[in-house]
CSV table of C-alpha atoms in Angstrom, one decimal:
chain,number,residue,atom,x,y,z
A,232,MET,CA,109.3,92.7,91.2
A,233,PRO,CA,112.9,92.8,90.2
A,234,ASP,CA,115.6,91.6,92.6
A,235,CYS,CA,117.5,94.7,93.6
A,236,SER,CA,120.1,92.7,95.6
A,237,PHE,CA,122.2,91.9,92.5
A,238,VAL,CA,125.8,93.2,92.8
A,239,SER,CA,127.5,94.1,89.5
A,240,PRO,CA,130.9,92.5,88.8
A,241,HIS,CA,132.1,95.9,87.8
A,242,ARG,CA,131.4,97.1,91.4
A,243,GLU,CA,129.1,100.0,90.5
A,244,PRO,CA,128.5,102.4,93.3
A,245,PRO,CA,125.5,101.5,95.5
A,246,ARG,CA,123.9,104.8,94.7
A,247,THR,CA,124.0,104.1,91.0
A,248,LEU,CA,122.5,100.6,91.6
A,249,ALA,CA,119.8,102.0,93.8
A,250,SER,CA,118.9,104.7,91.2
A,251,GLY,CA,118.8,102.1,88.4
A,252,CYS,CA,116.6,99.8,90.5
A,253,LEU,CA,114.1,102.6,91.3
A,254,LEU,CA,114.0,103.5,87.7
A,255,LEU,CA,113.1,100.0,86.8
A,256,VAL,CA,110.3,100.0,89.4
A,257,ALA,CA,109.0,103.3,88.0
A,258,LEU,CA,108.9,101.8,84.5
A,259,LEU,CA,107.0,98.8,85.8
A,260,LEU,CA,104.4,101.1,87.5
A,261,VAL,CA,104.1,103.1,84.3
A,262,GLY,CA,103.4,99.9,82.4
A,263,ARG,CA,100.8,98.9,84.9
A,264,SER,CA,99.1,102.3,84.7
A,265,ALA,CA,99.1,102.3,80.9
A,266,SER,CA,97.5,98.9,80.7
A,267,ALA,CA,94.8,99.6,83.3
A,268,GLN,CA,91.3,100.5,82.3
A,269,ALA,CA,90.8,104.3,82.4
A,270,PRO,CA,88.5,105.3,85.3
A,271,ALA,CA,85.4,107.3,85.0
A,272,PRO,CA,86.0,110.9,83.8
A,273,GLU,CA,87.2,113.3,86.5
A,274,PRO,CA,87.2,117.1,86.4
A,275,SER,CA,90.0,118.5,84.3
A,276,ALA,CA,93.0,119.7,86.3
A,277,ALA,CA,92.4,123.0,84.7
A,278,SER,CA,89.5,123.4,87.1
A,279,ALA,CA,89.8,124.5,90.7
A,280,PRO,CA,90.8,122.0,93.3
A,281,ALA,CA,88.2,120.3,95.5
A,282,SER,CA,86.7,122.7,98.1
A,283,THR,CA,85.2,120.2,100.5
A,284,PRO,CA,86.7,120.7,104.0
A,285,GLU,CA,88.0,117.1,104.2
A,286,ALA,CA,89.7,117.3,100.8
A,287,SER,CA,92.3,119.7,99.5
A,288,THR,CA,90.9,123.1,100.4
A,289,ASP,CA,93.0,125.1,98.0
A,290,SER,CA,96.1,124.7,95.9
A,291,ASP,CA,98.0,126.4,98.7
A,292,ASP,CA,96.8,123.8,101.2
A,293,SER,CA,99.8,121.8,102.1
A,294,SER,CA,97.5,118.8,102.9
A,295,SER,CA,97.0,118.3,99.2
A,296,SER,CA,98.5,115.0,98.2
A,297,ASP,CA,101.5,114.8,95.9
A,298,ALA,CA,100.2,111.5,94.6
A,299,GLY,CA,99.2,111.7,91.0
A,300,GLY,CA,97.7,108.3,90.5
A,301,GLU,CA,94.8,106.4,92.1
A,302,ALA,CA,95.2,106.3,95.8
A,303,ILE,CA,94.2,103.4,98.0
A,304,VAL,CA,91.0,104.2,100.0
A,305,ILE,CA,90.3,102.1,103.1
A,306,ALA,CA,86.9,102.8,104.7
A,307,THR,CA,86.4,101.8,108.4
A,308,PRO,CA,83.7,102.6,111.0
A,309,ALA,CA,86.1,105.0,112.7
A,310,GLY,CA,86.9,106.9,109.5
A,311,THR,CA,88.6,106.7,106.1
A,312,VAL,CA,92.3,106.1,105.4
A,313,VAL,CA,93.8,107.1,102.1
A,314,VAL,CA,97.2,106.0,101.0
A,315,GLY,CA,99.0,107.4,98.0
A,316,GLY,CA,102.5,108.2,96.8
A,317,ARG,CA,104.9,109.5,94.2
A,318,LEU,CA,108.2,108.3,92.7
A,319,ASP,CA,110.5,110.5,90.6
A,320,VAL,CA,113.6,109.4,88.8
A,321,ARG,CA,115.7,112.2,87.3
A,322,GLU,CA,118.7,112.7,85.1
A,323,ASN,CA,120.3,116.1,85.8
A,324,LEU,CA,122.8,117.5,83.3
A,325,GLU,CA,124.4,120.9,84.2
A,326,HIS,CA,126.9,123.1,82.6
A,327,PRO,CA,128.2,125.9,84.9
A,328,GLU,CA,129.6,129.0,83.3
A,329,ASP,CA,133.3,128.3,82.4
A,330,GLY,CA,132.7,124.7,83.3
A,331,ILE,CA,131.8,121.4,81.5
A,332,TRP,CA,128.6,119.4,81.2
A,333,ALA,CA,128.2,116.9,84.0
A,334,GLY,CA,125.3,114.5,84.8
A,335,GLU,CA,123.8,112.7,87.7
A,336,LEU,CA,121.0,110.2,88.0
A,337,THR,CA,119.0,110.8,91.2
A,338,VAL,CA,115.7,109.9,92.9
A,339,PRO,CA,114.6,113.3,94.2
A,340,THR,CA,111.3,112.0,95.4
A,341,SER,CA,110.1,108.7,96.7
A,342,ARG,CA,107.1,109.6,99.0
A,343,VAL,CA,104.2,107.9,100.7
A,344,GLU,CA,101.3,109.8,102.1
A,345,VAL,CA,98.8,108.5,104.5
A,346,THR,CA,95.7,110.6,105.3
A,347,TYR,CA,93.1,109.8,108.0
A,348,ARG,CA,89.7,111.5,107.7
A,349,TRP,CA,86.8,111.4,110.2
A,350,LYS,CA,83.6,112.8,108.6
A,351,LYS,CA,84.2,116.4,107.6
A,352,ARG,CA,85.7,117.5,110.9
A,353,LEU,CA,89.0,115.9,111.5
A,354,ARG,CA,92.0,115.1,109.2
A,355,ALA,CA,95.5,113.8,110.0
A,356,VAL,CA,98.2,113.7,107.4
A,357,VAL,CA,101.6,112.0,107.4
A,358,GLU,CA,103.7,112.3,104.3
A,359,PHE,CA,107.3,111.0,104.4
A,360,ASP,CA,110.1,110.2,102.1
A,361,VAL,CA,111.5,106.7,101.9
A,362,ARG,CA,114.8,108.2,102.7
A,363,ALA,CA,113.5,108.8,106.3
A,364,GLU,CA,112.6,112.4,105.7
A,365,LEU,CA,109.3,113.7,107.0
A,366,LYS,CA,107.4,116.1,104.8
A,367,ASP,CA,103.8,117.0,105.9
A,368,VAL,CA,102.9,115.9,109.4
A,369,PHE,CA,99.9,117.7,110.8
A,370,VAL,CA,96.3,117.5,112.3
A,371,TRP,CA,93.5,119.5,110.8
A,372,LEU,CA,90.3,120.1,112.9
A,373,LYS,CA,87.1,121.8,111.8
A,374,ILE,CA,85.8,124.1,114.6
A,375,ALA,CA,82.6,126.0,113.6
A,376,ASN,CA,81.3,128.9,111.5
A,377,GLY,CA,83.9,128.3,108.8
A,378,PHE,CA,86.8,128.2,111.2
A,379,SER,CA,89.4,125.4,111.4
A,380,THR,CA,92.9,124.9,112.7
A,381,ARG,CA,95.9,122.8,112.0
A,382,ALA,CA,99.2,122.1,113.8
A,383,GLY,CA,102.3,120.2,112.9
A,384,ARG,CA,104.7,120.5,110.0
A,385,PHE,CA,103.4,122.0,106.8
A,386,LYS,CA,104.0,124.7,104.3
A,387,MET,CA,104.1,128.4,105.2
A,388,PRO,CA,101.5,130.3,103.3
A,389,LEU,CA,103.7,132.6,101.2
A,390,SER,CA,104.8,131.9,97.7
A,391,LEU,CA,102.0,130.6,95.4
A,392,VAL,CA,104.3,128.4,93.3
A,393,GLU,CA,106.0,127.0,96.4
A,394,LEU,CA,102.6,126.2,98.0
A,395,GLU,CA,101.3,124.4,94.9
A,396,SER,CA,101.7,120.6,94.9
A,397,ALA,CA,104.6,119.4,92.8
A,398,THR,CA,102.3,117.1,90.8
A,399,ARG,CA,100.0,120.0,89.9
A,400,LEU,CA,102.9,122.1,88.6
A,401,PRO,CA,104.1,121.3,85.1
A,402,VAL,CA,107.8,122.0,85.8
A,403,VAL,CA,110.4,119.5,86.9
A,404,ARG,CA,111.7,121.9,89.6
A,405,ARG,CA,110.8,125.3,90.8
A,406,GLY,CA,114.1,127.0,90.0
A,407,LEU,CA,115.8,130.2,91.1
A,408,VAL,CA,113.2,131.6,93.5
A,409,ARG,CA,113.0,128.2,95.2
A,410,ASP,CA,116.7,128.1,95.7
A,411,VAL,CA,116.8,131.5,97.4
A,412,LEU,CA,113.6,131.7,99.4
A,413,ASP,CA,113.3,128.0,100.5
A,414,ASP,CA,116.6,126.3,100.3
A,415,ALA,CA,118.8,129.2,101.2
A,416,LEU,CA,116.8,131.5,103.5
A,417,GLY,CA,114.1,129.1,104.9
A,418,LEU,CA,111.4,131.7,104.4
A,419,SER,CA,109.1,129.4,102.5
A,420,GLY,CA,108.4,125.6,102.3
A,421,ARG,CA,107.7,123.3,105.3
A,422,SER,CA,108.3,124.2,108.9
A,423,PRO,CA,106.7,123.3,112.3
A,424,GLY,CA,103.8,125.6,113.1
A,425,ALA,CA,100.2,126.2,113.9
A,426,GLN,CA,97.6,127.9,111.8
A,427,LEU,CA,94.0,129.2,112.1
A,428,GLU,CA,91.9,129.1,108.9
A,429,TRP,CA,88.6,130.6,107.9
A,430,LYS,CA,86.4,130.0,104.9
A,431,CYS,CA,83.4,132.2,104.1
A,432,ALA,CA,80.4,129.8,103.8
A,433,ARG,CA,78.0,132.4,102.5
A,434,CYS,CA,80.1,134.2,100.0
A,435,THR,CA,79.2,133.9,96.3
A,436,HIS,CA,82.9,133.6,95.4
A,437,GLU,CA,85.1,131.5,97.7
A,438,LEU,CA,87.0,133.6,100.2
A,439,ARG,CA,89.7,132.2,102.6
A,440,PHE,CA,92.1,133.5,105.2
A,441,GLN,CA,95.0,131.8,107.0
A,442,ALA,CA,97.1,133.1,109.9
A,443,GLY,CA,99.7,131.3,111.9
A,444,VAL,CA,103.2,131.1,113.3
A,445,TRP,CA,106.1,128.9,112.2
A,446,GLN,CA,109.5,128.1,113.7
A,447,THR,CA,112.7,129.3,112.1
A,448,ARG,CA,114.8,126.5,110.8
A,449,GLU,CA,118.1,126.0,112.6
A,450,PRO,CA,121.0,123.7,111.7
A,451,ASP,CA,120.8,121.8,115.0
A,452,GLY,CA,117.0,121.9,115.2
A,453,LYS,CA,117.0,123.9,118.4
A,454,VAL,CA,116.2,127.6,119.0
A,455,ALA,CA,117.3,129.5,122.1
A,456,LEU,CA,114.5,130.7,124.5
A,457,GLU,CA,116.0,134.1,124.5
A,458,ARG,CA,115.2,134.4,120.8
A,459,GLY,CA,111.6,133.8,121.4
A,460,LEU,CA,111.7,130.2,120.0
A,461,GLY,CA,112.3,131.7,116.6
A,462,LEU,CA,108.6,132.1,115.8
A,463,MET,CA,107.6,133.7,112.5
A,464,PRO,CA,104.0,135.0,112.0
A,465,ALA,CA,102.5,134.7,108.6
A,466,LEU,CA,99.1,135.3,107.0
A,467,ARG,CA,97.4,134.7,103.6
A,468,GLY,CA,94.1,135.5,101.9
A,469,THR,CA,92.7,134.1,98.7
A,470,TRP,CA,89.7,135.0,96.6
A,471,GLU,CA,88.4,132.8,93.9
A,472,LEU,CA,86.7,134.4,90.9
A,473,GLY,CA,85.7,131.6,88.6
A,474,PRO,CA,88.8,130.4,86.8
A,475,VAL,CA,91.0,133.0,88.5
A,476,VAL,CA,92.2,132.9,92.1
A,477,VAL,CA,93.8,136.0,93.5
A,478,GLY,CA,96.0,135.8,96.6
A,479,ALA,CA,98.0,138.0,99.0
A,480,SER,CA,100.3,136.9,101.8
A,481,ALA,CA,102.9,138.3,104.2
A,482,LEU,CA,105.6,136.8,106.5
A,483,PHE,CA,107.7,138.4,109.3
A,484,GLN,CA,110.9,137.1,110.8
A,485,PRO,CA,111.6,139.0,114.0
A,486,GLN,CA,115.2,140.0,114.8
A,487,GLY,CA,115.5,137.2,117.4
A,488,ALA,CA,114.3,134.6,114.9
A,489,SER,CA,116.7,135.5,112.2
A,490,SER,CA,119.8,133.3,111.7
A,491,GLY,CA,121.7,136.5,111.3
A,492,GLY,CA,120.6,137.4,114.8
A,493,ASP,CA,120.7,141.2,114.5
A,494,GLN,CA,118.3,142.0,111.8
A,495,SER,CA,114.7,141.2,111.0
A,496,SER,CA,113.2,140.0,107.7
A,497,TRP,CA,109.8,140.5,106.1
A,498,LEU,CA,108.2,139.4,102.8
A,499,ALA,CA,104.9,140.3,101.1
A,500,ALA,CA,103.5,138.6,98.0
A,501,LEU,CA,100.7,139.1,95.4
A,502,ASP,CA,99.8,136.2,93.2
A,503,VAL,CA,97.3,134.9,90.8
A,504,ARG,CA,96.4,131.5,89.4
A,505,HIS,CA,94.4,131.0,86.2
A,506,SER,CA,92.8,127.8,85.0
A,507,LEU,CA,91.0,127.4,81.7
A,508,ALA,CA,89.4,124.2,80.6
A,509,LEU,CA,89.5,123.6,76.9
A,510,ALA,CA,87.8,121.0,74.7
A,511,SER,CA,91.2,119.7,73.8
A,512,GLY,CA,92.8,120.0,77.2
A,513,GLY,CA,93.5,123.0,79.4
A,514,LEU,CA,95.6,126.1,80.0
A,515,ARG,CA,97.2,126.8,83.4
A,516,THR,CA,99.1,129.8,84.6
A,517,TRP,CA,100.7,130.8,87.9
A,518,ALA,CA,102.2,134.3,88.5
A,519,GLU,CA,103.6,135.9,91.6
A,520,VAL,CA,105.5,139.0,92.8
A,521,ILE,CA,107.3,139.0,96.1
A,522,THR,CA,109.1,141.9,97.8
A,523,GLY,CA,110.6,142.5,101.2
A,524,ARG,CA,113.8,142.6,103.2
A,525,ALA,CA,116.0,139.6,103.8
A,526,PRO,CA,119.4,140.6,105.2
A,527,LEU,CA,120.9,137.1,104.5
A,528,THR,CA,120.8,137.9,100.8
A,529,GLY,CA,123.9,140.0,101.4
A,530,GLY,CA,122.3,143.5,101.1
A,531,THR,CA,120.5,146.0,103.2
A,532,GLY,CA,117.8,147.2,100.8
A,533,ASN,CA,114.5,145.6,99.7
A,534,LEU,CA,114.5,142.5,97.4
A,535,LEU,CA,112.1,142.1,94.5
A,536,THR,CA,111.4,138.8,92.8
A,537,GLY,CA,108.8,137.5,90.4
A,538,ARG,CA,108.0,134.2,88.7
A,539,VAL,CA,105.5,133.0,86.0
A,540,VAL,CA,104.7,129.4,85.1
A,541,SER,CA,102.4,128.6,82.2
A,542,ALA,CA,101.4,125.3,80.5
A,543,TRP,CA,99.2,124.4,77.6
A,544,ARG,CA,97.9,120.8,77.8
A,545,LEU,CA,96.7,118.9,74.7
A,546,GLY,CA,94.7,115.9,75.6
A,547,GLY,CA,94.3,114.6,79.1
A,548,THR,CA,90.7,115.8,79.4
A,549,GLU,CA,90.1,113.0,81.9
A,550,ALA,CA,92.2,111.1,84.4
A,551,GLY,CA,94.3,108.4,82.6
A,552,GLY,CA,94.0,110.1,79.2
A,553,MET,CA,97.2,110.6,77.1
A,554,TYR,CA,98.4,114.2,76.9
A,555,LEU,CA,101.1,116.5,75.7
A,556,GLU,CA,102.0,119.6,77.6
A,557,PRO,CA,104.6,122.3,76.6
A,558,PHE,CA,105.4,124.8,79.4
A,559,VAL,CA,107.5,127.8,80.2
A,560,MET,CA,108.8,129.3,83.4
A,561,LEU,CA,110.4,132.7,83.8
A,562,SER,CA,112.0,133.9,87.1
A,563,ALA,CA,113.9,137.0,88.1
A,564,MET,CA,115.3,138.4,91.4
A,565,ASP,CA,116.9,141.6,92.5
A,566,PRO,CA,118.3,140.8,95.9
A,567,ASP,CA,119.0,144.4,96.8
A,568,ARG,CA,117.3,147.2,94.9
A,569,ASP,CA,119.9,149.7,96.3
A,570,GLN,CA,122.8,147.9,94.5
A,571,ASP,CA,123.6,147.7,90.8
A,572,ALA,CA,124.4,144.6,88.6
A,573,ASP,CA,123.0,142.1,91.1
A,574,LEU,CA,120.1,140.9,89.0
A,575,MET,CA,119.5,137.2,88.7
A,576,TRP,CA,117.2,135.6,86.2
A,577,GLU,CA,116.3,132.2,84.8
A,578,SER,CA,114.2,131.0,81.9
A,579,ALA,CA,113.0,127.4,81.4
A,580,LEU,CA,111.2,125.6,78.6
A,581,GLY,CA,109.9,122.1,78.8
A,582,LEU,CA,107.5,119.4,77.7
A,583,ASN,CA,105.4,116.8,79.5
A,584,VAL,CA,104.0,113.6,78.0
A,585,GLY,CA,102.1,110.8,79.6
A,586,GLN,CA,98.8,109.8,81.1
A,587,TRP,CA,97.0,112.6,82.9
A,588,GLN,CA,97.2,112.2,86.7
A,589,ARG,CA,98.9,108.9,86.3
A,590,TRP,CA,102.5,109.3,85.0
A,591,ARG,CA,104.5,111.7,82.9
A,592,LEU,CA,107.9,111.9,81.2
A,593,GLN,CA,109.2,115.5,81.6
A,594,THR,CA,112.0,117.4,80.0
A,595,GLN,CA,113.1,120.9,81.0
A,596,PHE,CA,115.9,123.1,79.7
A,597,GLU,CA,117.1,126.0,81.9
A,598,VAL,CA,119.3,129.0,81.4
A,599,ARG,CA,120.4,131.0,84.5
A,600,LYS,CA,122.3,134.2,84.6
A,601,VAL,CA,123.7,135.9,87.7
A,602,GLY,CA,124.9,139.5,87.7
A,603,THR,CA,128.4,140.4,88.6
A,604,GLY,CA,127.2,142.5,91.5
A,605,VAL,CA,125.6,139.7,93.4
A,606,SER,CA,127.0,139.5,96.8
A,607,ALA,CA,129.4,136.7,97.6
A,608,ALA,CA,127.3,135.8,100.7
A,609,LEU,CA,124.3,135.1,98.5
A,610,GLU,CA,126.1,133.3,95.7
A,611,SER,CA,127.8,131.0,98.2
A,612,LEU,CA,124.5,129.9,99.8
A,613,GLU,CA,123.9,127.3,97.1
A,614,ASP,CA,126.3,126.2,94.4
A,615,SER,CA,123.4,126.3,91.9
A,616,LEU,CA,123.0,130.0,92.2
A,617,ALA,CA,125.9,130.5,89.8
A,618,SER,CA,125.2,131.2,86.1
A,619,ARG,CA,124.6,127.9,84.3
A,620,ARG,CA,122.6,125.9,81.8
A,621,ALA,CA,120.8,122.7,82.7
A,622,LEU,CA,118.9,119.9,81.0
A,623,LEU,CA,116.5,117.8,83.2
A,624,VAL,CA,114.8,114.5,82.2
A,625,GLN,CA,112.4,113.1,84.7
A,626,LEU,CA,110.0,110.2,85.0
A,627,GLU,CA,107.2,110.7,87.5
A,628,VAL,CA,104.7,108.1,88.6
A,629,GLY,CA,101.8,108.6,91.0
A,630,PHE,CA,100.2,105.7,92.9
């Protein structure tokens, strides 16, 4: 292991040194993965995720590990402990409209996930970032007759692409819709909550329902009692039809739970995931349409947004196999259908290369355009919502 305590005589910023050190560690992990003997063949990732209760129950199950490599499994008389993780090192080059190209080397992800399982009835997950940021922290308990429950901090069951594990998606980042729904509005992603789940045990095609409540995100982490603790109800249903999984979901943010304080928000989504295993690799596609009303976008009418992600993998028919995967992502959002010239859209093209479910080197080129009629309130939520071009290069290692 390299000595990361070295201090450059040119007095490089500590952030740059840390990023360089983590990049070196990632390269060492890649070398170790590449030199290791390939394990026994595993199902292609084009197939559906595992459906056993103690494993990932669906791609929209926030318990699914982000680890892409071989996790450490520790069996004990009291249960099984699985330890995995993921490290991403990214170079981000951006060119804002009327600006200049500027780059930054970052470590967007450095996670460790620990999962405890007892038989097929109990599961506890703790996923945290080395930067002292908690991700998934919840307990899952099987009840009876297909019912189970979970409580803690995990993903709200709304957007299909947001629910999918980052290592299952081919893209470097989720783009425009993520910036608005999650980062800006807090209407998707991880929040404290409790959820009741049901899986049809006798259905020919897998059928699932989820319903729960989540707490509105507040800057100070507290919500006034007079606002009902800021609770947001949400529900989701999915139906698996062979290689196709169809889903529908809805979320409601009551007036008292909204950061605006005087208006409510609601969102409803329809989505589909298609996975096709091929002799030479696989084809994967995610598509979603979301509509609703979110006053914080700066308008009073309904918003409409859609996103499609598709990837064609050549190789990687088993874990550890070398592969090449071109991909495309298209996103569009109309924040207020009652206003003109406020359309936002983004297109992204990219390529992944590496060892399937071990490591990958990713490149992604993005073009984003924002209409002249987009409200100043929405555009100021995140600097990245402005029109721009971007080039991302990322090394991702799972362990």
